[in-house]
XYZ file of C-alpha atoms in Angstrom:
616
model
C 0.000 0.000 0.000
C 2.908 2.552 1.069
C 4.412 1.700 -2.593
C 1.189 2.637 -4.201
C 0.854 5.631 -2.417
C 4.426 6.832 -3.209
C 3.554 6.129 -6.679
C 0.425 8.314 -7.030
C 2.314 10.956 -5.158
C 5.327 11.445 -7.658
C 2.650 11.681 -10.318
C 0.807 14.415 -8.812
C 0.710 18.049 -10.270
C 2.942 20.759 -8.267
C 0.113 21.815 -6.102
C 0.135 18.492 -4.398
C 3.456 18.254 -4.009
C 3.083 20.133 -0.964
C 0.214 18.177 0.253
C 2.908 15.457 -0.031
C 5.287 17.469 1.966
C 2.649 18.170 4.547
C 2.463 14.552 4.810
C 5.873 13.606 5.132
C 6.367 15.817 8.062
C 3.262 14.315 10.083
C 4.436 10.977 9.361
C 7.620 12.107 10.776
C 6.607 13.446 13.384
C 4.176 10.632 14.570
C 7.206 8.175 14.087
C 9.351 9.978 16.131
C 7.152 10.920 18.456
C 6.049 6.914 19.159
C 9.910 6.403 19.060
C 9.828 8.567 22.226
C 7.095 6.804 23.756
C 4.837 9.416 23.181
C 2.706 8.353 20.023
C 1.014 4.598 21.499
C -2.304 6.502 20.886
C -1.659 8.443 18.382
C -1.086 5.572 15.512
C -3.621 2.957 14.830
C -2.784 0.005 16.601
C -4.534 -3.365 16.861
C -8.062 -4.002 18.801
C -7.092 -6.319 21.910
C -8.791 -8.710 20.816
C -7.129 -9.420 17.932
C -9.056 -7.558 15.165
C -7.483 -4.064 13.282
C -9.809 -1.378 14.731
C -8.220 1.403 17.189
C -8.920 2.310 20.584
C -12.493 3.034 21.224
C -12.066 7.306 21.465
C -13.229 7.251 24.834
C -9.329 6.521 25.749
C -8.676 9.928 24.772
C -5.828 11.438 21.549
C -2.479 10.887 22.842
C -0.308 9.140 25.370
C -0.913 11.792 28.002
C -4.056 11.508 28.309
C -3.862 8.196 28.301
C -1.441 8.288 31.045
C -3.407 10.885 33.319
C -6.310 7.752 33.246
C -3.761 5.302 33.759
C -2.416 7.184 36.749
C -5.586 8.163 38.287
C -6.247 4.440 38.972
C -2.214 3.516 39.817
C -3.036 5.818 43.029
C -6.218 4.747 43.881
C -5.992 2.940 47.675
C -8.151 -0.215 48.335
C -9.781 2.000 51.142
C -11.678 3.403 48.645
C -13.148 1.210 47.040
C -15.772 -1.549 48.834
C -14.412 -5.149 48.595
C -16.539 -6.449 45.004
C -14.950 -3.406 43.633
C -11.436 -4.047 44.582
C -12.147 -7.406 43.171
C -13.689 -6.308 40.264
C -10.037 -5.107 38.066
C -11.715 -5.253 35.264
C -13.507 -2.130 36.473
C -10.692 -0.276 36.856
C -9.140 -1.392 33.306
C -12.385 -0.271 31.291
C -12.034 3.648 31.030
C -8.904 2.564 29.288
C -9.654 -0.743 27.560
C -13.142 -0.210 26.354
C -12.522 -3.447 23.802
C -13.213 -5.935 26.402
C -10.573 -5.698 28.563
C -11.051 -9.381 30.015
C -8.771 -10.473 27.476
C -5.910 -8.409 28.161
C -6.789 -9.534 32.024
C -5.841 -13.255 31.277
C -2.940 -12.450 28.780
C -1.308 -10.626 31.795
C -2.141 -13.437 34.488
C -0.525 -16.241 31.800
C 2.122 -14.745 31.405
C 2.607 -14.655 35.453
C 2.033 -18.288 35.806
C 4.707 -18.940 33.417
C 7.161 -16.708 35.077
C 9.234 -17.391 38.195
C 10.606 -14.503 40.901
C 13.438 -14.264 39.160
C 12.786 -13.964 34.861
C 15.404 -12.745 31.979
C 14.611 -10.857 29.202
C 14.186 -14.764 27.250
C 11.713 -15.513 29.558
C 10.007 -12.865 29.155
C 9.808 -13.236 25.647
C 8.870 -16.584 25.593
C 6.152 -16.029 27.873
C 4.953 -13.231 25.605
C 5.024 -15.279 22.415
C 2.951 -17.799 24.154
C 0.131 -15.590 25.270
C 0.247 -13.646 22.238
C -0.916 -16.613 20.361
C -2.976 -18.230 22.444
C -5.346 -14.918 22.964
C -4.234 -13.259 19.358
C -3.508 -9.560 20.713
C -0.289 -7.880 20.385
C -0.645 -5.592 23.778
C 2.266 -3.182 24.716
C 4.432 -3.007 27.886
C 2.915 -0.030 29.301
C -0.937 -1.727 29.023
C 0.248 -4.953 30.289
C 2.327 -2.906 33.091
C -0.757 -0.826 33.959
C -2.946 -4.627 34.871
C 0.200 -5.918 36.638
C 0.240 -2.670 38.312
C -3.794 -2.400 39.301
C -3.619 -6.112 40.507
C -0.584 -5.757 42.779
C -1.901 -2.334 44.207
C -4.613 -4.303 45.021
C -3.204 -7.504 46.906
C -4.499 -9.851 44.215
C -0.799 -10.731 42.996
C 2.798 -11.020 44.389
C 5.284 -8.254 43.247
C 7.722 -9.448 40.942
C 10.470 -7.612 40.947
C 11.933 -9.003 38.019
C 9.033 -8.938 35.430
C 9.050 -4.978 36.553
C 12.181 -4.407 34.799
C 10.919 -6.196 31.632
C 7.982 -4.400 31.487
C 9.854 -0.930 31.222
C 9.303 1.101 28.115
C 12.380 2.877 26.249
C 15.227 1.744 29.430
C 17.571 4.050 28.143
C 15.582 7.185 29.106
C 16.499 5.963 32.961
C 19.568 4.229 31.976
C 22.147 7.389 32.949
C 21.112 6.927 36.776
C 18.174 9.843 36.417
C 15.351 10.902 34.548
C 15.426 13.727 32.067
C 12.312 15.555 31.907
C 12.444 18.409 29.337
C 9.731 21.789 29.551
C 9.883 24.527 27.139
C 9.094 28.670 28.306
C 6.676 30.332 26.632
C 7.647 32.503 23.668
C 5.521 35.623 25.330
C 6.536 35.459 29.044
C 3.405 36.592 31.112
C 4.484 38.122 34.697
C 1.964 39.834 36.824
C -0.481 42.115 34.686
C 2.320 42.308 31.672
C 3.582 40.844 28.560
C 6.893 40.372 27.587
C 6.806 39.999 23.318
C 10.121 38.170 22.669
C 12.081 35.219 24.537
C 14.986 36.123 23.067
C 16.237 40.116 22.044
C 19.115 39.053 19.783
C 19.029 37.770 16.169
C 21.121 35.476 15.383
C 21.205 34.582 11.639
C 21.110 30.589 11.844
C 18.507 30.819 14.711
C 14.483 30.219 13.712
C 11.983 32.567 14.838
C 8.637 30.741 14.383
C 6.174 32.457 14.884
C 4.135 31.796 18.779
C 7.310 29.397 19.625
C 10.046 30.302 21.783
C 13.285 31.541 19.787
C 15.576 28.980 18.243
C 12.878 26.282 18.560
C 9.706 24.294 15.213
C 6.419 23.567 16.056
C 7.342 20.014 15.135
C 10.199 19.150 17.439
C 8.356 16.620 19.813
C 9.103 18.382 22.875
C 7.768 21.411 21.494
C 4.280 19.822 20.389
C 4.267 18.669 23.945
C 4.499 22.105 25.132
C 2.444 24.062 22.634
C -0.339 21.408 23.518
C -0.377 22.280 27.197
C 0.276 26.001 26.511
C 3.719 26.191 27.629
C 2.408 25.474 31.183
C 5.637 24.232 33.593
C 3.247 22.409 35.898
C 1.399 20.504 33.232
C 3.962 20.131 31.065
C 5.936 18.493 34.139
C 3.062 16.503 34.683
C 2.151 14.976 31.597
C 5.683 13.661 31.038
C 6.377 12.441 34.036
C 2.773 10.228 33.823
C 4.131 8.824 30.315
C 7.528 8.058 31.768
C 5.194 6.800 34.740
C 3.080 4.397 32.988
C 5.924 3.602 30.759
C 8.003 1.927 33.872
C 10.750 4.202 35.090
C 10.487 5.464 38.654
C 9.623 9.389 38.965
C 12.063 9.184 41.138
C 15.740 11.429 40.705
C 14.676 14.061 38.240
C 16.898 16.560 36.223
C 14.817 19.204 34.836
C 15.709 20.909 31.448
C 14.490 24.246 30.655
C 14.153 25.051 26.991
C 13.216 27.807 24.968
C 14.794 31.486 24.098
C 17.350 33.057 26.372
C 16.458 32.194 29.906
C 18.497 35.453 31.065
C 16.305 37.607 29.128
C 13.069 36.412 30.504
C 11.503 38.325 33.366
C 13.001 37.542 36.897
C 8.869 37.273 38.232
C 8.077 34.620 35.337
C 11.729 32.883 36.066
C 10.932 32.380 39.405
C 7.234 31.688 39.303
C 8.233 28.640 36.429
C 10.557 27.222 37.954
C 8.247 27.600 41.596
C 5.777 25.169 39.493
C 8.379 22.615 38.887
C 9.152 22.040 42.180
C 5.429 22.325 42.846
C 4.429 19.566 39.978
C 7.486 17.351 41.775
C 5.996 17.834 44.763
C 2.539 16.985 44.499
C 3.270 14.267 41.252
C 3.421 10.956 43.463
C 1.072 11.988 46.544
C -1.965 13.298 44.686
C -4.345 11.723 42.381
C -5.043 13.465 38.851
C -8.907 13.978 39.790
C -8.301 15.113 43.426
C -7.573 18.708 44.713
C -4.261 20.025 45.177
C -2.980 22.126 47.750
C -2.056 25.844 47.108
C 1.300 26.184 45.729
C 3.781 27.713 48.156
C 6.883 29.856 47.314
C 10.344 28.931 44.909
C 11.953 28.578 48.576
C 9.135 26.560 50.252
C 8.966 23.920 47.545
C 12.614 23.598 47.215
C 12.574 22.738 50.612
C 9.942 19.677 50.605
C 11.673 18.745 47.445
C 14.263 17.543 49.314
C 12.503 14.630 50.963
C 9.623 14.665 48.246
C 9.232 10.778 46.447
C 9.738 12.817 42.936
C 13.431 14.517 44.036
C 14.848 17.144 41.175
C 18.353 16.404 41.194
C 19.641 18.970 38.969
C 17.763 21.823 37.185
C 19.543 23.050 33.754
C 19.076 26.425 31.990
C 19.907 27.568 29.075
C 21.519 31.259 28.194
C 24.455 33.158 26.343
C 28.435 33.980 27.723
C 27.154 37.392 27.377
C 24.567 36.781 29.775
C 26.604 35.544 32.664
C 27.776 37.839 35.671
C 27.809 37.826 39.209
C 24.608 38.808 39.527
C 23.221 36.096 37.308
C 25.290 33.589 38.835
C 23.908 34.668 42.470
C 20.600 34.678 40.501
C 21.073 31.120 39.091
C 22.187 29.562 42.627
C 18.978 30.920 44.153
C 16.688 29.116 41.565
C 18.173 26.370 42.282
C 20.157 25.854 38.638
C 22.825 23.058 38.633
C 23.872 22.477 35.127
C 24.114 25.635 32.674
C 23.811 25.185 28.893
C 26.606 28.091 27.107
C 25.645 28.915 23.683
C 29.405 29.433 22.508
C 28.446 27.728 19.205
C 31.873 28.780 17.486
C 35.678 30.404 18.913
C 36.215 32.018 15.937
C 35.243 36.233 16.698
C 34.661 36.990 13.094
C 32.441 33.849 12.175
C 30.374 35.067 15.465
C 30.033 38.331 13.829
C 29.113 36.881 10.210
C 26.378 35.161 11.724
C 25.790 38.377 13.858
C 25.668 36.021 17.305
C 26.723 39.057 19.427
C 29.648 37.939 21.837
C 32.676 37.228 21.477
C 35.423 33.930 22.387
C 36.593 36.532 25.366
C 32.696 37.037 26.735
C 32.892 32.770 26.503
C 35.674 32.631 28.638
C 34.910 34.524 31.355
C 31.572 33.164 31.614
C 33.067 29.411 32.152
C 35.664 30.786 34.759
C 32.388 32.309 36.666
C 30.143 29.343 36.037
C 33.300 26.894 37.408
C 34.229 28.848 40.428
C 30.310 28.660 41.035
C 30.355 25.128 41.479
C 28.174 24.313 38.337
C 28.300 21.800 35.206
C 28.701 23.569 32.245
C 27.406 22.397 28.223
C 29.139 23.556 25.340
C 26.557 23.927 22.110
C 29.218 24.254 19.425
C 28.285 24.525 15.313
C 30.107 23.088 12.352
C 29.102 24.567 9.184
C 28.300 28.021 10.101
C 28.378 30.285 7.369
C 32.026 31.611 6.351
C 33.690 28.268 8.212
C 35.352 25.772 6.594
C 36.762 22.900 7.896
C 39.813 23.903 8.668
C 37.922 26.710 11.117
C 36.423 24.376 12.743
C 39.334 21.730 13.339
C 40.946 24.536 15.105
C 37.908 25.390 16.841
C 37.356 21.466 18.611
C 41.409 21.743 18.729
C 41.581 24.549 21.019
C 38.427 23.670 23.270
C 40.196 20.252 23.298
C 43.697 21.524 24.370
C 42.771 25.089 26.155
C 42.170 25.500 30.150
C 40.508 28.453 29.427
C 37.408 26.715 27.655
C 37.063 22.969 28.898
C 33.473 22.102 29.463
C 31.784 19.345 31.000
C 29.329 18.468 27.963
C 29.437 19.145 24.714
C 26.236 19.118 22.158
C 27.646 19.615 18.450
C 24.959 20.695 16.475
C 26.060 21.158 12.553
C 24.330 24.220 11.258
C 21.132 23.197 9.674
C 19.241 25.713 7.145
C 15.437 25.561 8.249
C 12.404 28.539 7.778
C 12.310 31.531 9.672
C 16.241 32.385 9.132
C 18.425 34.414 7.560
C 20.566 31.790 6.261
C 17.862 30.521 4.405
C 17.610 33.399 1.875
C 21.697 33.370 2.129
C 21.098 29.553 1.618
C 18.699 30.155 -1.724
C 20.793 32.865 -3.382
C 23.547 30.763 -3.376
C 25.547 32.742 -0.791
C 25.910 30.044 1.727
C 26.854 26.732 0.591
C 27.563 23.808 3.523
C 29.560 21.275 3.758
C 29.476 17.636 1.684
C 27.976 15.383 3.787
C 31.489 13.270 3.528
C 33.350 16.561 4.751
C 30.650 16.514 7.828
C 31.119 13.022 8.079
C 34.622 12.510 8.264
C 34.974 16.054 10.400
C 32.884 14.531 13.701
C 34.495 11.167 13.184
C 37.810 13.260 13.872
C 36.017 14.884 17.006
C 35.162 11.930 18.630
C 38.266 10.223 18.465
C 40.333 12.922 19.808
C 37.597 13.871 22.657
C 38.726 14.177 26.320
C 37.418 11.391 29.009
C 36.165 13.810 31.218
C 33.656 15.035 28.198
C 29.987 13.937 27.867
C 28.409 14.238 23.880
C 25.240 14.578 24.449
C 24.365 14.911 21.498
C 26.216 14.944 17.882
C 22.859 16.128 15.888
C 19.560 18.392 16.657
C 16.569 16.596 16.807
C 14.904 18.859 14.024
C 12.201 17.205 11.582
C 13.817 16.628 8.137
C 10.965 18.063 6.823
C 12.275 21.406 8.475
C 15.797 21.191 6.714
C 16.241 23.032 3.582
C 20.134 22.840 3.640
C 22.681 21.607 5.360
C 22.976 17.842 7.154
C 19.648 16.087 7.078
C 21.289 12.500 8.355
C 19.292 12.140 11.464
C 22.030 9.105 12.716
C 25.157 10.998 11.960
C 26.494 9.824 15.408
C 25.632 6.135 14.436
C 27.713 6.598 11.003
C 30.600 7.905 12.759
C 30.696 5.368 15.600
C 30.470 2.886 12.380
C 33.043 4.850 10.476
C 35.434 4.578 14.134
C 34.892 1.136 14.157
C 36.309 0.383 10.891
C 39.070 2.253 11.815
C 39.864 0.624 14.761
C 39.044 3.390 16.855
C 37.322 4.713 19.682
C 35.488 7.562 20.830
C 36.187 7.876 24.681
C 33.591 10.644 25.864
C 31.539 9.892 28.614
C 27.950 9.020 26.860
C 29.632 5.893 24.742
C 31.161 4.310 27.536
C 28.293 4.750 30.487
C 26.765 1.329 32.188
C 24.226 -0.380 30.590
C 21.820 -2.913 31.758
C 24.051 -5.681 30.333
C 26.852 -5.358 33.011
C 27.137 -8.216 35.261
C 28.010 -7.930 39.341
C 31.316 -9.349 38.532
C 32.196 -6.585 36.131
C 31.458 -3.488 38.260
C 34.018 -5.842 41.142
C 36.702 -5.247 38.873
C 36.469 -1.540 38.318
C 39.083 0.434 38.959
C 39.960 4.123 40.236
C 41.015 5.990 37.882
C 42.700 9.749 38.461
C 42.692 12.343 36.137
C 43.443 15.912 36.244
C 43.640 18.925 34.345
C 43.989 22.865 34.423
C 40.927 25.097 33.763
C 40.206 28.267 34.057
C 42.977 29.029 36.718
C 42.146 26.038 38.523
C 42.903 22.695 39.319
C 40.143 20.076 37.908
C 40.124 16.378 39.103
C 37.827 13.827 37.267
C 37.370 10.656 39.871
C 36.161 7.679 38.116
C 35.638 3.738 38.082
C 35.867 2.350 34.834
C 36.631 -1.306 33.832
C 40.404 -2.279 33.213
C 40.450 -1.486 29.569
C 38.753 2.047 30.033
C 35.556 0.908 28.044
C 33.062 1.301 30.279
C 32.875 4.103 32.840
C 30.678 3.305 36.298
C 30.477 6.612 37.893
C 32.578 9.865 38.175
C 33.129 12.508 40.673
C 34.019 15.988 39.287
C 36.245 18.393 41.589
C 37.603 21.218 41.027
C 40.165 23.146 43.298
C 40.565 27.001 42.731
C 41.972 29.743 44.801
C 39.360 31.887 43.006
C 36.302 30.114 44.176
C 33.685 32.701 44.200
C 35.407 35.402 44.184
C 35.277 37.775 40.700
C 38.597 39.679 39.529
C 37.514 43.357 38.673
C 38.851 45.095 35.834
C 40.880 47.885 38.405
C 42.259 44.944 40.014
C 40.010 44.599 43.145
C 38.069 41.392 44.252
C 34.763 40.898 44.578
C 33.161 38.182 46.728
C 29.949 37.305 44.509
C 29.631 33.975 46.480
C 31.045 34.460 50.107
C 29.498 31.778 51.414
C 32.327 28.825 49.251
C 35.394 31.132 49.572
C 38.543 28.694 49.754
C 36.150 25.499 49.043
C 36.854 22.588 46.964
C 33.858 22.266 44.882
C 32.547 18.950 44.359
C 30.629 19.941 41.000
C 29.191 16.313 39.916
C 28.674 13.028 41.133
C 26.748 10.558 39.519
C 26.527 6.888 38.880
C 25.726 4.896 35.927
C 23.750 2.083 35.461
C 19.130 1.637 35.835
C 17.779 4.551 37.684
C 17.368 2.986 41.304
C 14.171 4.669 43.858
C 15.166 6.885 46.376
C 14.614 5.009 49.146
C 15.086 1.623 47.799
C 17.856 -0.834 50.138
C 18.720 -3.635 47.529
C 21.576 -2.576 45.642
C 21.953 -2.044 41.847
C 22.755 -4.599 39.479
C 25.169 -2.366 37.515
C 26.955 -0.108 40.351
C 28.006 0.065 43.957
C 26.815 2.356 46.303
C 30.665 2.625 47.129
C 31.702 3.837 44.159
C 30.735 7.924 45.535
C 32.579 7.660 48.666
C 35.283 5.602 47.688
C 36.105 8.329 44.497
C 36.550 11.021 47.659
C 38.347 9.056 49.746
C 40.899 7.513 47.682
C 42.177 10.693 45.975
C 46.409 11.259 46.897
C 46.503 14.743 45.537
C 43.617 16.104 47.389
């Protein structure tokens, strides 16, 4: 059928060309959306019962919805219920399975029967292949997860541990020892009876300026269709993901928060501190109250920081996003007080007269005082750096990853390379179309980040090696979506490596005997007038990396160098303290107040990197 369609399509007339166009990018954006474990309602998928209808609409459009249901009866208590309706599941299942949910009641209880206490992954497969054909329904995890989960919280099975970490949906989204949950601001920042019009005052040539989305940010980037949907809302945005991650199996547990969207230093200090207040708020009140039951009053930024800290949802880390320009001492004070841990730089090149081709606004001077000021603050600090700007070549940018590689003045933490990409709402894109801007060959790309990531540092983290933008956005420019995959392909061949943080983290596969032989490994290196020390455990040959402990000595720990020579104490309160700036453990996201210890790590592994460290 697909192969028909494409056929009709390429013999269309011009005008529905772009009907074809329109199509490609909701296709694309449904597929990656499901990839994300957002889309299970929002493709047709089979009745339960076997036949090809959909989900009776009474489920609701989307994921989230589904999930608010799903979590609605997660919470409920037996108390409330009389004892033929805690007995009655199938009750409980029916707002969400309206297809006769009695099947999907027995495929679930089978497939306990046939599993012991302690199941693999083969087992579990097995056992699904066998109900699968015996009832003829093809459920998902998070639907056969939400029956295992209704009959536990109701007595009427044993917990099984083991089938729990089968059942989980997308692993790696918990697989880094937390659980990312991204929001977006709102591109016209309301704060008391005003308006703010923009989200971000500069202009910045490469950077898209949709309009009614935040600055640098398409209507079709998942995250953002998430937020436009709920209005740019921080509580319900907060909400609404952490109910799909919910339902889809990983513990709303240890919680980084990302805040996307414009500058963040150019919003509104009132709106700042009134989002961020419904974070901690949504955190709060996530895992103690029931989607259709009031909520108390939201209390100050300070107040629900403070029950945050022994909340079941815990935010770990909060990360922002802003310009070097846009760092001081005031904004640094400013950052510490809402409660930022992590700060995403926008440095995007270290060549001064690309930056002022592409009319970014700040210079490689503004970058590097804003890392010394962000590192004698005690925070992490991402690098977004862009190959393929107009007026680079490759050679620019070889020298550009060269010096951030080699330089103390400019050695980040994380590093998200994002080549430029032509898309609407830019400048480069009538640069692009007149033929003034021309990027690279895809080889040239190609061949440029495998040189990247076999030369990065160990104490470096890609996050990322590509924006997630639809390719139905791209115009010019990369449009390889796995350009990290190629390269780590291309590596391979070559009998190389790429030793950054992200490709050597814990997986699930790691046995107990592994993480017994990991071994302490010291590092250290000078940045920004101070003395950095990267703690980690890694196995013997340095392939796989357990957990880390980032500290940093510096005789200029908040304290600020003035131009006339004089200090200033923007941060009295760690003067002369070694800053302990990260610590984190790889491996499946374990609950905050769970005893057993992980599969892939040891709970010895943070101590024993403080303890065991000659130089300090």
């Amino acid at each position: 059928v697909l192969i028909i369609v494409i056929e009709v399509i390429r013999q269309c007339t011009s005008e529905v060309s772009i009907l074809r166009s329109k199509l490609r990018r909701d296709y694309t954006s449904r597929r990656k959306e499901r990839a994300c474990g957002l889309g299970l309602m929002r493709l047709p998928i089979r009745r339960l019962r076997g036949g090809g209808s959909t989900f009776n609409s009474t489920c609701g459009g989307d994921i989230e919805d589904w999930s608010l249901k799903a979590s609605s009866l997660l919470h409920s208590q037996r108390s409330k219920y009389n004892e033929s309706e805690v007995l009655n599941v199938e009750d409980y299942m029916s707002p969400l399975f309206p297809d006769n949910p009695a099947n999907l009641l027995g495929f679930v209880k089978d497939i306990l029967a046939m599993l012991s206490d302690h199941c693999t992954r083969d087992d579990f497969n097995h056992a699904y292949r066998t109900a699968r054909f015996r009832y003829k329904m093809n459920p998902k995890k998070a639907q056969i997860r939400l029956v295992y989960e209704v009959l536990r919280n109701n007595g009427l099975i044993k917990p099984n541990e083991s089938l729990e970490r089968q059942l989980v949906s997308r692993p790696v989204r918990s697989l880094s020892g937390v659980l990312v949950i991204t929001v977006f601001t709102s591109p016209y920042p309301k704060y008391g009876n005003k308006t703010q019009r923009f989200s971000c005052r500069h202009n910045c040539f490469y950077c898209p300026n949709e309009p009614g989305l935040p600055r640098s940010y398409l209507s079709d980037e998942p995250g953002v269709r998430r937020a436009k949907r709920h209005k740019f809302d921080a509580y319900n945005q907060f909400v609404a993901r952490a109910t799909a991650q919910h339902v889809n199996g990983h513990p709303i547990d240890k919680i980084e928060i990302l805040v996307l969207g414009g500058t963040w230093s150019e919003y509104p200090h009132e709106y700042q501190e009134e989002f961020l207040r419904d974070i901690f708020y949504a955190a709060n009140t996530f895992s103690t109250s029931p989607q259709n039951e009031s909520r108390r009053p939201a209390l100050s930024l300070a107040e629900e920081q403070v029950i945050n800290q022994n909340a079941s949802a815990r935010i770990i880390g909060v990360t922002l996003e802003t310009r070097p320009d846009s760092i001081d001492t005031d904004e640094i004070r400013r950052m510490r007080y809402l409660g930022c841990t992590r700060v995403q730089l926008g440095i995007q090149h270290t060549d001064d007269q690309i930056l002022r081709h592409i009319n970014r606004g700040c210079t490689l001077s503004q970058a590097i005082h804003a890392v010394k000021l962000l590192k004698d603050g005690g925070f992490k600090i991402d690098f977004h750096l862009m190959p393929d700007l107009p007026s680079s070549t490759v050679e620019k940018d070889m020298a550009m990853f060269t010096y951030l590689l080699e330089s103390s003045e400019m050695q980040a933490d994380q590093w998200k390379i994002y080549p430029c990409q032509v898309t609407p709402w830019t400048r480069i894109e009538r640069w692009f179309r007149e033929g003034k801007y021309k990027p690279y060959r895809p080889l040239d790309l190609l061949e440029l980040i495998v040189w990247v990531k076999s030369r990065v540092k160990p104490w470096i983290r890609l996050n990322r090696v590509i924006r997630d933008i639809p390719s139905s956005y791209v115009i010019g420019g990369n449009n390889c979506t796995n350009l990290r995959q190629m390269a780590k392909a291309v590596l391979a061949e070559k009998g190389l490596r790429c030793d950054c943080i992200r490709c050597r983290e814990a997986r699930r596969d790691t046995s107990p005997e592994q993480v017994e032989n990991a071994t302490l490994i010291h590092r250290k290196y000078s940045s920004s007038n101070g003395t950095e020390f990267f703690l980690s455990f890694e196995s013997p040959d340095r392939c796989t990396i357990y957990g880390f402990c980032r500290l940093r000595l510096s005789r200029s720990t908040g304290i600020c160098m003035l131009s006339n020579g004089s200090r200033q104490l923007y941060l009295p309160e760690i003067v002369g303290c070694a800053m302990i700036r990260e610590l984190h453990v790889y491996g499946s996201l374990q609950r905050v107040k769970a005893r057993e210890d992980s599969q892939e790590t040891s709970r010895k592994f943070s101590s024993l990197a403080l303890v065991k460290n000659p130089d300090t």
